[in-house]
Amino acid sequence: MKLLREKNLILLSIAQFISLFGDRLNNMALVGILGSYYSQSTFVFSGLAIFIALPSILFSPISGIIADKINRKKIMITIEILRALIVFLIPFIFIKFKNIVLIYFLIFLLYSLTLPFNNAKMASIPQMVNNIYTANAFLNTTGRLSIALGILFGGVIVDLYIWQKLGFEGWQIAFYIDSLTYLISAFIIAFITFEEQKKNNFEFQEIIEEEKSFLKKIIDDFKFGIKYISKDKFLSFVFKCIILTMLIISISYNVYLPYFQQNLGFGTKGIGIVGGFLGIGFIIGSSLFPIIAKKLGEIKIIIISHIVFPILFVLSLFVSNFFVLMLLFLIGGFTLSNLLISYDTFIQAVSDDSIRGRLFSFKEFLWSFSFLCFVFLIGIFGEILKIFFKFENVIKSIILIASAIVISLNLIFFNNLKTNKK
């Protein structure tokens, strides 16, 4: 009940809830565009994933400086207004030019602005509330709920037939609603009050120097990660499996989204419902992880997960019943949550405190880099196969090949682990 007396926290959580809901509407609208105008293509999904992920890799240090050098409340309000403008313009620009590259550019700009917004928000919390632990837990819970609802209702909104009767496409309406959510968020943030320390002068040269040091840090962390992990067979196994996990996630995004949306005919609404079931599975899996980890241990969870995922993929190719597919996605969300928590828990348990931060930094780099590489390669591979085969056969071939690779490498890695233990 004390939380309810924290005016700033309540306002921030409401603003975040509305803004994150809009983010997911944005995602569903983009999927709607790709499904409507670029059906039977894997590479357009690759491009979207790349331009969403690139800003976090390129501009992380810059966004941190901006959050430390400029009034954070002004940053959040200004960025929400700018994001509202960008999202509002997307439908007009796409309808006029019918050029997906322009949309990629706007999405890149949108997610580049999201970085300093998130940093400013998180950096402001200690000045807003007395108990940061409770505040973070509360914001995390409401944030996840907003994301789940945004995915679920975003897909439904995009596919509502009523928009066509009114002369609009569903994805257009989703962008307009998203734009409105950012403006409402900015309005709510304006009522938040907290004291900020006096900021130093903002210098562009500092951004350049920070970016240079960031690139050097990436290289140094990469070298350190490879050297340290190669000495520990268990860590080596875990980080190899992280790459396999990114292959699974890339296949889900690049290949399974268009297959589910277009070939199975469930549309963007179906993708939203899929996201809801994945989220439910994720929550259940996270809740039961302590019990499962105690019985199996992290290594066994990782091994089993990389057998379960390919089986789920293959089964889904032979199932057309919507409710059976939802059950498979529920299991997938449950498995994924246990897998991701196992990675973090194992690294925390076996690494020395003095190097733990660098190991997690290396994990995040490997995570992002692997994802970008896989979505690009899968997109290109899919377009090449499409020249010779029907799109549905291309999708099924990629899923079967990737499933075989994941299971085979998983067993090879595990066998090497057992051999080294002996």
Short mmCIF file of C-alpha atoms in Angstrom, two decimals:
data_model
loop_
_atom_site.label_atom_id
_atom_site.label_comp_id
_atom_site.label_asym_id
_atom_site.label_seq_id
_atom_site.Cartn_x
_atom_site.Cartn_y
_atom_site.Cartn_z
CA MET A 1 0.00 0.00 0.00
CA LYS A 2 2.97 2.33 0.54
CA LEU A 3 3.57 2.21 -3.20
CA LEU A 4 0.18 3.78 -3.83
CA ARG A 5 1.29 6.84 -1.82
CA GLU A 6 4.32 7.36 -4.09
CA LYS A 7 2.88 9.92 -6.52
CA ASN A 8 5.93 10.00 -8.78
CA LEU A 9 6.14 6.22 -9.02
CA ILE A 10 2.45 5.89 -9.86
CA LEU A 11 2.69 8.56 -12.55
CA LEU A 12 5.83 7.01 -14.02
CA SER A 13 4.34 3.51 -14.01
CA ILE A 14 1.17 4.77 -15.77
CA ALA A 15 3.26 6.65 -18.34
CA GLN A 16 5.47 3.60 -18.88
CA PHE A 17 2.44 1.29 -19.15
CA ILE A 18 0.86 3.46 -21.85
CA SER A 19 4.15 4.00 -23.70
CA LEU A 20 5.10 0.30 -23.72
CA PHE A 21 1.60 -0.62 -24.86
CA GLY A 22 2.15 1.76 -27.76
CA ASP A 23 5.53 0.18 -28.53
CA ARG A 24 3.89 -3.20 -28.98
CA LEU A 25 1.15 -1.67 -31.16
CA ASN A 26 3.99 -0.29 -33.23
CA ASN A 27 5.53 -3.78 -33.57
CA MET A 28 2.22 -5.34 -34.60
CA ALA A 29 1.60 -2.55 -37.12
CA LEU A 30 5.01 -3.19 -38.70
CA VAL A 31 4.26 -6.90 -38.93
CA GLY A 32 0.94 -5.93 -40.52
CA ILE A 33 2.72 -3.86 -43.19
CA LEU A 34 5.13 -6.67 -43.99
CA GLY A 35 2.32 -9.21 -44.19
CA SER A 36 0.16 -7.00 -46.42
CA TYR A 37 2.74 -5.64 -48.84
CA TYR A 38 5.73 -7.98 -48.63
CA SER A 39 4.21 -11.42 -48.22
CA GLN A 40 6.24 -14.49 -49.10
CA SER A 41 9.49 -12.84 -48.01
CA THR A 42 11.88 -13.64 -45.19
CA PHE A 43 14.34 -10.82 -45.84
CA VAL A 44 11.92 -7.97 -45.03
CA PHE A 45 11.58 -9.43 -41.53
CA SER A 46 15.39 -9.60 -41.36
CA GLY A 47 15.64 -5.92 -42.24
CA LEU A 48 13.14 -4.95 -39.57
CA ALA A 49 14.97 -6.96 -36.90
CA ILE A 50 18.33 -5.46 -37.88
CA PHE A 51 17.16 -1.84 -37.77
CA ILE A 52 15.43 -2.40 -34.42
CA ALA A 53 18.53 -4.00 -32.86
CA LEU A 54 21.29 -1.79 -34.33
CA PRO A 55 20.70 1.35 -32.21
CA SER A 56 21.36 -0.50 -28.94
CA ILE A 57 24.69 -1.74 -30.32
CA LEU A 58 25.81 1.56 -31.83
CA PHE A 59 24.50 4.21 -29.45
CA SER A 60 24.44 2.74 -25.93
CA PRO A 61 27.28 4.95 -24.59
CA ILE A 62 25.92 8.09 -26.25
CA SER A 63 22.49 7.60 -24.74
CA GLY A 64 24.06 7.29 -21.29
CA ILE A 65 25.89 10.62 -21.65
CA ILE A 66 22.72 12.36 -22.80
CA ALA A 67 20.86 11.05 -19.74
CA ASP A 68 23.62 12.33 -17.44
CA LYS A 69 24.19 15.73 -19.07
CA ILE A 70 20.65 16.98 -19.81
CA ASN A 71 17.61 17.40 -17.58
CA ARG A 72 16.10 13.91 -17.50
CA LYS A 73 12.48 14.97 -17.25
CA LYS A 74 12.92 17.19 -20.31
CA ILE A 75 14.61 14.30 -22.13
CA MET A 76 11.67 11.98 -21.48
CA ILE A 77 9.02 14.52 -22.48
CA THR A 78 10.90 15.65 -25.60
CA ILE A 79 11.60 12.11 -26.78
CA GLU A 80 8.00 11.00 -26.26
CA ILE A 81 6.83 13.92 -28.43
CA LEU A 82 9.44 13.12 -31.10
CA ARG A 83 8.48 9.44 -31.08
CA ALA A 84 4.82 10.41 -31.45
CA LEU A 85 5.71 12.50 -34.50
CA ILE A 86 7.81 9.75 -36.12
CA VAL A 87 5.17 7.07 -35.61
CA PHE A 88 2.42 9.38 -36.86
CA LEU A 89 4.38 10.02 -40.08
CA ILE A 90 5.07 6.35 -40.87
CA PRO A 91 1.67 5.59 -42.50
CA PHE A 92 1.77 8.76 -44.64
CA ILE A 93 5.33 8.14 -45.83
CA PHE A 94 4.72 4.48 -46.61
CA ILE A 95 1.45 5.12 -48.47
CA LYS A 96 3.09 7.87 -50.56
CA PHE A 97 6.37 6.13 -51.43
CA LYS A 98 5.65 2.41 -50.83
CA ASN A 99 9.33 2.06 -49.88
CA ILE A 100 10.19 -0.23 -46.97
CA VAL A 101 13.72 1.23 -46.74
CA LEU A 102 12.26 4.58 -45.64
CA ILE A 103 10.30 2.77 -42.94
CA TYR A 104 13.47 0.98 -41.81
CA PHE A 105 15.15 4.40 -41.46
CA LEU A 106 12.28 5.77 -39.37
CA ILE A 107 12.30 2.66 -37.18
CA PHE A 108 16.06 3.03 -36.69
CA LEU A 109 15.50 6.65 -35.65
CA LEU A 110 12.62 5.66 -33.37
CA TYR A 111 14.65 3.03 -31.50
CA SER A 112 17.68 5.33 -31.35
CA LEU A 113 15.51 7.80 -29.42
CA THR A 114 14.19 5.02 -27.18
CA LEU A 115 17.68 4.43 -25.73
CA PRO A 116 18.18 7.83 -24.01
CA PHE A 117 14.52 7.78 -22.93
CA ASN A 118 14.99 4.46 -21.12
CA ASN A 119 18.30 5.56 -19.60
CA ALA A 120 16.82 8.85 -18.39
CA LYS A 121 13.83 7.01 -16.92
CA MET A 122 15.93 4.45 -15.03
CA ALA A 123 18.44 7.08 -13.87
CA SER A 124 15.62 9.24 -12.47
CA ILE A 125 14.06 6.58 -10.25
CA PRO A 126 16.40 7.11 -7.23
CA GLN A 127 15.40 10.81 -7.23
CA MET A 128 11.69 9.96 -7.43
CA VAL A 129 11.21 7.31 -4.73
CA ASN A 130 12.62 6.23 -1.39
CA ASN A 131 12.79 2.48 -2.02
CA ILE A 132 14.36 1.75 -5.42
CA TYR A 133 14.08 -2.04 -5.03
CA THR A 134 10.32 -1.99 -4.58
CA ALA A 135 9.98 0.66 -7.28
CA ASN A 136 11.97 -1.36 -9.83
CA ALA A 137 9.99 -4.51 -9.06
CA PHE A 138 6.71 -2.60 -9.44
CA LEU A 139 7.77 -0.99 -12.73
CA ASN A 140 9.04 -4.32 -14.05
CA THR A 141 5.75 -6.06 -13.25
CA THR A 142 3.53 -3.36 -14.76
CA GLY A 143 5.89 -3.12 -17.74
CA ARG A 144 5.64 -6.83 -18.54
CA LEU A 145 1.86 -6.70 -18.22
CA SER A 146 1.74 -3.77 -20.63
CA ILE A 147 3.94 -5.56 -23.17
CA ALA A 148 1.80 -8.70 -23.03
CA LEU A 149 -1.43 -6.73 -23.46
CA GLY A 150 0.11 -4.64 -26.23
CA ILE A 151 1.11 -7.71 -28.22
CA LEU A 152 -2.26 -9.38 -27.68
CA PHE A 153 -4.50 -6.40 -28.46
CA GLY A 154 -2.10 -4.94 -31.03
CA GLY A 155 -2.61 -7.92 -33.31
CA VAL A 156 -6.37 -7.76 -32.81
CA ILE A 157 -6.49 -4.01 -33.57
CA VAL A 158 -4.47 -4.42 -36.78
CA ASP A 159 -6.79 -7.15 -38.08
CA LEU A 160 -10.15 -5.53 -37.21
CA TYR A 161 -12.31 -5.44 -40.33
CA ILE A 162 -14.04 -2.21 -39.30
CA TRP A 163 -11.00 -0.13 -40.31
CA GLN A 164 -11.41 -1.14 -43.95
CA LYS A 165 -15.05 0.00 -43.87
CA LEU A 166 -13.80 3.38 -42.65
CA GLY A 167 -11.23 3.55 -45.46
CA PHE A 168 -8.13 2.68 -43.42
CA GLU A 169 -5.77 -0.24 -43.09
CA GLY A 170 -5.54 -1.75 -39.60
CA TRP A 171 -1.82 -1.07 -39.36
CA GLN A 172 -2.45 2.65 -40.02
CA ILE A 173 -4.81 2.87 -37.05
CA ALA A 174 -2.28 1.04 -34.85
CA PHE A 175 0.38 3.65 -35.68
CA TYR A 176 -2.03 6.51 -34.94
CA ILE A 177 -2.97 4.98 -31.58
CA ASP A 178 0.73 4.42 -30.84
CA SER A 179 1.42 8.09 -31.57
CA LEU A 180 -1.35 9.07 -29.17
CA THR A 181 0.07 6.81 -26.42
CA TYR A 182 3.42 8.63 -26.62
CA LEU A 183 1.71 12.02 -26.30
CA ILE A 184 -0.33 10.83 -23.31
CA SER A 185 2.86 9.47 -21.72
CA ALA A 186 4.61 12.84 -22.22
CA PHE A 187 1.62 14.64 -20.65
CA ILE A 188 1.72 12.38 -17.57
CA ILE A 189 5.51 12.70 -17.17
CA ALA A 190 5.08 16.48 -17.10
CA PHE A 191 3.36 16.12 -13.70
CA ILE A 192 6.25 14.15 -12.16
CA THR A 193 8.34 16.25 -9.77
CA PHE A 194 11.83 15.44 -8.54
CA GLU A 195 15.06 17.29 -7.88
CA GLU A 196 17.97 16.85 -10.24
CA GLN A 197 21.60 17.72 -9.71
CA LYS A 198 22.94 20.61 -11.74
CA LYS A 199 24.14 19.29 -15.09
CA ASN A 200 27.56 19.99 -16.55
CA ASN A 201 27.82 21.56 -19.99
CA PHE A 202 26.94 19.18 -22.79
CA GLU A 203 29.88 18.80 -25.18
CA PHE A 204 29.71 16.98 -28.52
CA GLN A 205 33.40 16.03 -28.26
CA GLU A 206 32.61 14.01 -25.15
CA ILE A 207 30.16 11.91 -27.17
CA ILE A 208 32.83 11.19 -29.79
CA GLU A 209 35.36 10.17 -27.14
CA GLU A 210 32.82 7.99 -25.35
CA GLU A 211 31.91 6.22 -28.59
CA LYS A 212 35.60 5.56 -29.31
CA SER A 213 36.17 4.15 -25.83
CA PHE A 214 32.99 2.09 -26.20
CA LEU A 215 34.23 0.48 -29.42
CA LYS A 216 37.57 -0.25 -27.76
CA LYS A 217 35.74 -1.74 -24.78
CA ILE A 218 33.74 -4.03 -27.10
CA ILE A 219 36.95 -5.33 -28.67
CA ASP A 220 38.65 -5.74 -25.28
CA ASP A 221 35.61 -7.52 -23.79
CA PHE A 222 35.43 -9.81 -26.80
CA LYS A 223 39.11 -10.78 -26.48
CA PHE A 224 38.76 -11.25 -22.73
CA GLY A 225 35.58 -13.30 -23.09
CA ILE A 226 37.08 -15.69 -25.62
CA LYS A 227 40.24 -16.14 -23.55
CA TYR A 228 38.47 -16.66 -20.21
CA ILE A 229 35.69 -18.90 -21.49
CA SER A 230 38.08 -21.16 -23.40
CA LYS A 231 39.71 -22.11 -20.06
CA ASP A 232 36.43 -23.33 -18.53
CA LYS A 233 34.68 -26.17 -20.37
CA PHE A 234 31.33 -25.55 -18.68
CA LEU A 235 31.34 -21.85 -19.53
CA SER A 236 32.46 -22.71 -23.05
CA PHE A 237 29.48 -25.06 -23.36
CA VAL A 238 27.07 -22.42 -22.07
CA PHE A 239 28.28 -19.70 -24.43
CA LYS A 240 28.18 -22.04 -27.43
CA CYS A 241 24.59 -22.85 -26.51
CA ILE A 242 23.79 -19.13 -26.31
CA ILE A 243 24.61 -18.96 -30.03
CA LEU A 244 22.25 -21.90 -30.64
CA THR A 245 19.53 -20.08 -28.72
CA MET A 246 19.94 -17.04 -30.95
CA LEU A 247 19.56 -19.28 -33.99
CA ILE A 248 16.25 -20.52 -32.52
CA ILE A 249 15.05 -16.97 -31.80
CA SER A 250 16.12 -15.79 -35.26
CA ILE A 251 14.21 -18.64 -36.91
CA SER A 252 11.15 -17.76 -34.82
CA TYR A 253 11.28 -14.14 -35.93
CA ASN A 254 12.46 -14.48 -39.53
CA VAL A 255 10.71 -17.63 -40.63
CA TYR A 256 7.95 -18.59 -38.26
CA LEU A 257 6.27 -15.16 -38.06
CA PRO A 258 5.56 -14.94 -41.83
CA TYR A 259 4.66 -18.65 -41.92
CA PHE A 260 2.15 -18.29 -39.09
CA GLN A 261 0.79 -14.99 -40.35
CA GLN A 262 0.58 -15.75 -44.07
CA ASN A 263 0.76 -19.47 -44.86
CA LEU A 264 -1.35 -20.69 -41.95
CA GLY A 265 -3.66 -17.71 -42.46
CA PHE A 266 -3.87 -16.57 -38.84
CA GLY A 267 -2.92 -12.98 -39.69
CA THR A 268 -1.44 -10.34 -37.40
CA LYS A 269 -4.17 -11.05 -34.84
CA GLY A 270 -2.88 -14.62 -34.57
CA ILE A 271 0.64 -13.35 -33.92
CA GLY A 272 -0.71 -11.20 -31.10
CA ILE A 273 -2.42 -14.19 -29.51
CA VAL A 274 0.78 -16.21 -29.97
CA GLY A 275 2.66 -13.51 -28.08
CA GLY A 276 0.11 -13.74 -25.29
CA PHE A 277 0.54 -17.51 -24.92
CA LEU A 278 4.33 -17.18 -25.07
CA GLY A 279 4.11 -14.59 -22.32
CA ILE A 280 1.92 -16.82 -20.15
CA GLY A 281 4.35 -19.70 -20.64
CA PHE A 282 7.23 -17.37 -19.80
CA ILE A 283 5.62 -16.24 -16.55
CA ILE A 284 4.81 -19.83 -15.50
CA GLY A 285 8.33 -20.96 -16.37
CA SER A 286 9.93 -18.10 -14.43
CA SER A 287 7.81 -18.91 -11.38
CA LEU A 288 8.73 -22.60 -11.43
CA PHE A 289 12.42 -22.15 -12.30
CA PRO A 290 13.73 -22.46 -8.71
CA ILE A 291 12.02 -25.86 -8.35
CA ILE A 292 13.11 -27.11 -11.79
CA ALA A 293 16.70 -25.87 -11.39
CA LYS A 294 16.98 -27.56 -8.00
CA LYS A 295 15.98 -30.91 -9.53
CA LEU A 296 17.83 -30.72 -12.85
CA GLY A 297 20.52 -28.05 -12.61
CA GLU A 298 21.24 -25.37 -15.20
CA ILE A 299 23.30 -27.53 -17.58
CA LYS A 300 20.56 -30.15 -17.97
CA ILE A 301 17.95 -27.43 -18.49
CA ILE A 302 20.08 -25.95 -21.28
CA ILE A 303 20.54 -29.35 -22.94
CA ILE A 304 16.87 -30.33 -22.69
CA SER A 305 15.72 -26.91 -23.94
CA HIS A 306 17.73 -27.25 -27.14
CA ILE A 307 16.03 -30.58 -27.80
CA VAL A 308 12.54 -29.34 -26.92
CA PHE A 309 12.65 -26.28 -29.19
CA PRO A 310 13.45 -28.16 -32.43
CA ILE A 311 10.76 -30.73 -31.58
CA LEU A 312 8.22 -27.91 -31.10
CA PHE A 313 9.27 -26.36 -34.41
CA VAL A 314 8.89 -29.62 -36.33
CA LEU A 315 5.57 -30.49 -34.66
CA SER A 316 4.19 -27.08 -35.58
CA LEU A 317 4.77 -27.83 -39.27
CA PHE A 318 2.29 -30.70 -39.11
CA VAL A 319 -0.34 -28.98 -36.96
CA SER A 320 -2.96 -26.57 -38.30
CA ASN A 321 -5.32 -26.52 -35.32
CA PHE A 322 -5.04 -23.10 -33.67
CA PHE A 323 -5.52 -24.34 -30.10
CA VAL A 324 -2.91 -27.09 -30.45
CA LEU A 325 -0.48 -24.51 -31.82
CA MET A 326 -1.19 -22.26 -28.83
CA LEU A 327 -0.32 -25.16 -26.54
CA LEU A 328 3.00 -25.55 -28.36
CA PHE A 329 3.72 -21.84 -27.92
CA LEU A 330 2.81 -22.06 -24.24
CA ILE A 331 5.38 -24.85 -23.85
CA GLY A 332 7.84 -22.77 -25.88
CA GLY A 333 7.48 -19.77 -23.57
CA PHE A 334 7.87 -22.02 -20.52
CA THR A 335 11.03 -23.58 -21.97
CA LEU A 336 12.53 -20.27 -23.08
CA SER A 337 12.12 -18.64 -19.67
CA ASN A 338 13.90 -21.52 -17.93
CA LEU A 339 16.66 -21.48 -20.56
CA LEU A 340 17.35 -17.74 -20.28
CA ILE A 341 17.32 -17.77 -16.49
CA SER A 342 19.64 -20.80 -16.52
CA TYR A 343 22.22 -18.88 -18.56
CA ASP A 344 22.31 -15.96 -16.13
CA THR A 345 22.20 -18.14 -13.03
CA PHE A 346 25.02 -20.40 -14.21
CA ILE A 347 27.29 -17.49 -15.18
CA GLN A 348 26.62 -15.82 -11.82
CA ALA A 349 27.40 -19.05 -9.94
CA VAL A 350 30.67 -20.08 -11.60
CA SER A 351 32.32 -16.74 -12.41
CA ASP A 352 34.56 -14.77 -10.10
CA ASP A 353 33.13 -11.51 -8.81
CA SER A 354 36.02 -9.50 -10.26
CA ILE A 355 35.23 -10.52 -13.87
CA ARG A 356 31.49 -11.24 -13.70
CA GLY A 357 30.49 -7.90 -15.17
CA ARG A 358 32.73 -8.37 -18.20
CA LEU A 359 31.34 -11.87 -18.76
CA PHE A 360 27.79 -10.52 -18.84
CA SER A 361 28.95 -7.74 -21.15
CA PHE A 362 30.41 -10.37 -23.46
CA LYS A 363 27.18 -12.36 -23.26
CA GLU A 364 25.11 -9.33 -24.30
CA PHE A 365 27.48 -8.63 -27.19
CA LEU A 366 27.42 -12.26 -28.34
CA TRP A 367 23.62 -12.27 -27.98
CA SER A 368 23.11 -9.17 -30.16
CA PHE A 369 25.82 -9.97 -32.70
CA SER A 370 24.61 -13.56 -33.19
CA PHE A 371 21.03 -12.39 -33.64
CA LEU A 372 21.98 -9.81 -36.28
CA CYS A 373 24.12 -12.32 -38.17
CA PHE A 374 21.48 -15.05 -38.11
CA VAL A 375 18.53 -12.87 -39.16
CA PHE A 376 20.59 -11.48 -42.05
CA LEU A 377 21.84 -14.87 -43.24
CA ILE A 378 18.44 -16.55 -42.84
CA GLY A 379 16.78 -13.73 -44.76
CA ILE A 380 19.24 -14.03 -47.66
CA PHE A 381 19.06 -17.85 -47.63
CA GLY A 382 15.26 -17.73 -47.71
CA GLU A 383 15.19 -15.34 -50.67
CA ILE A 384 17.60 -17.56 -52.63
CA LEU A 385 15.56 -20.71 -51.96
CA LYS A 386 12.39 -18.85 -52.95
CA ILE A 387 13.72 -18.64 -56.52
CA PHE A 388 13.52 -22.42 -56.83
CA PHE A 389 10.76 -23.48 -54.42
CA LYS A 390 7.36 -22.37 -53.16
CA PHE A 391 7.50 -20.08 -50.14
CA GLU A 392 5.82 -22.62 -47.84
CA ASN A 393 8.41 -25.25 -48.80
CA VAL A 394 11.19 -22.71 -48.22
CA ILE A 395 9.87 -22.03 -44.71
CA LYS A 396 9.57 -25.71 -43.86
CA SER A 397 13.04 -26.46 -45.26
CA ILE A 398 14.69 -23.72 -43.19
CA ILE A 399 12.90 -24.84 -40.02
CA LEU A 400 13.85 -28.50 -40.55
CA ILE A 401 17.49 -27.67 -41.38
CA ALA A 402 17.82 -25.31 -38.39
CA SER A 403 16.18 -27.86 -36.06
CA ALA A 404 18.62 -30.56 -37.17
CA ILE A 405 21.57 -28.18 -36.68
CA VAL A 406 20.45 -27.19 -33.17
CA ILE A 407 19.93 -30.77 -31.98
CA SER A 408 23.16 -32.03 -33.58
CA LEU A 409 25.38 -29.24 -32.22
CA ASN A 410 23.69 -29.44 -28.82
CA LEU A 411 24.54 -33.15 -28.56
CA ILE A 412 28.08 -32.58 -29.89
CA PHE A 413 28.70 -29.82 -27.33
CA PHE A 414 27.32 -32.02 -24.55
CA ASN A 415 29.42 -35.00 -25.66
CA ASN A 416 32.54 -32.80 -25.62
CA LEU A 417 31.60 -31.65 -22.14
CA LYS A 418 31.31 -35.25 -20.88
CA THR A 419 34.61 -36.19 -22.55
CA ASN A 420 36.42 -33.27 -20.93
CA LYS A 421 34.95 -34.13 -17.53
CA LYS A 422 36.54 -37.55 -17.76
#
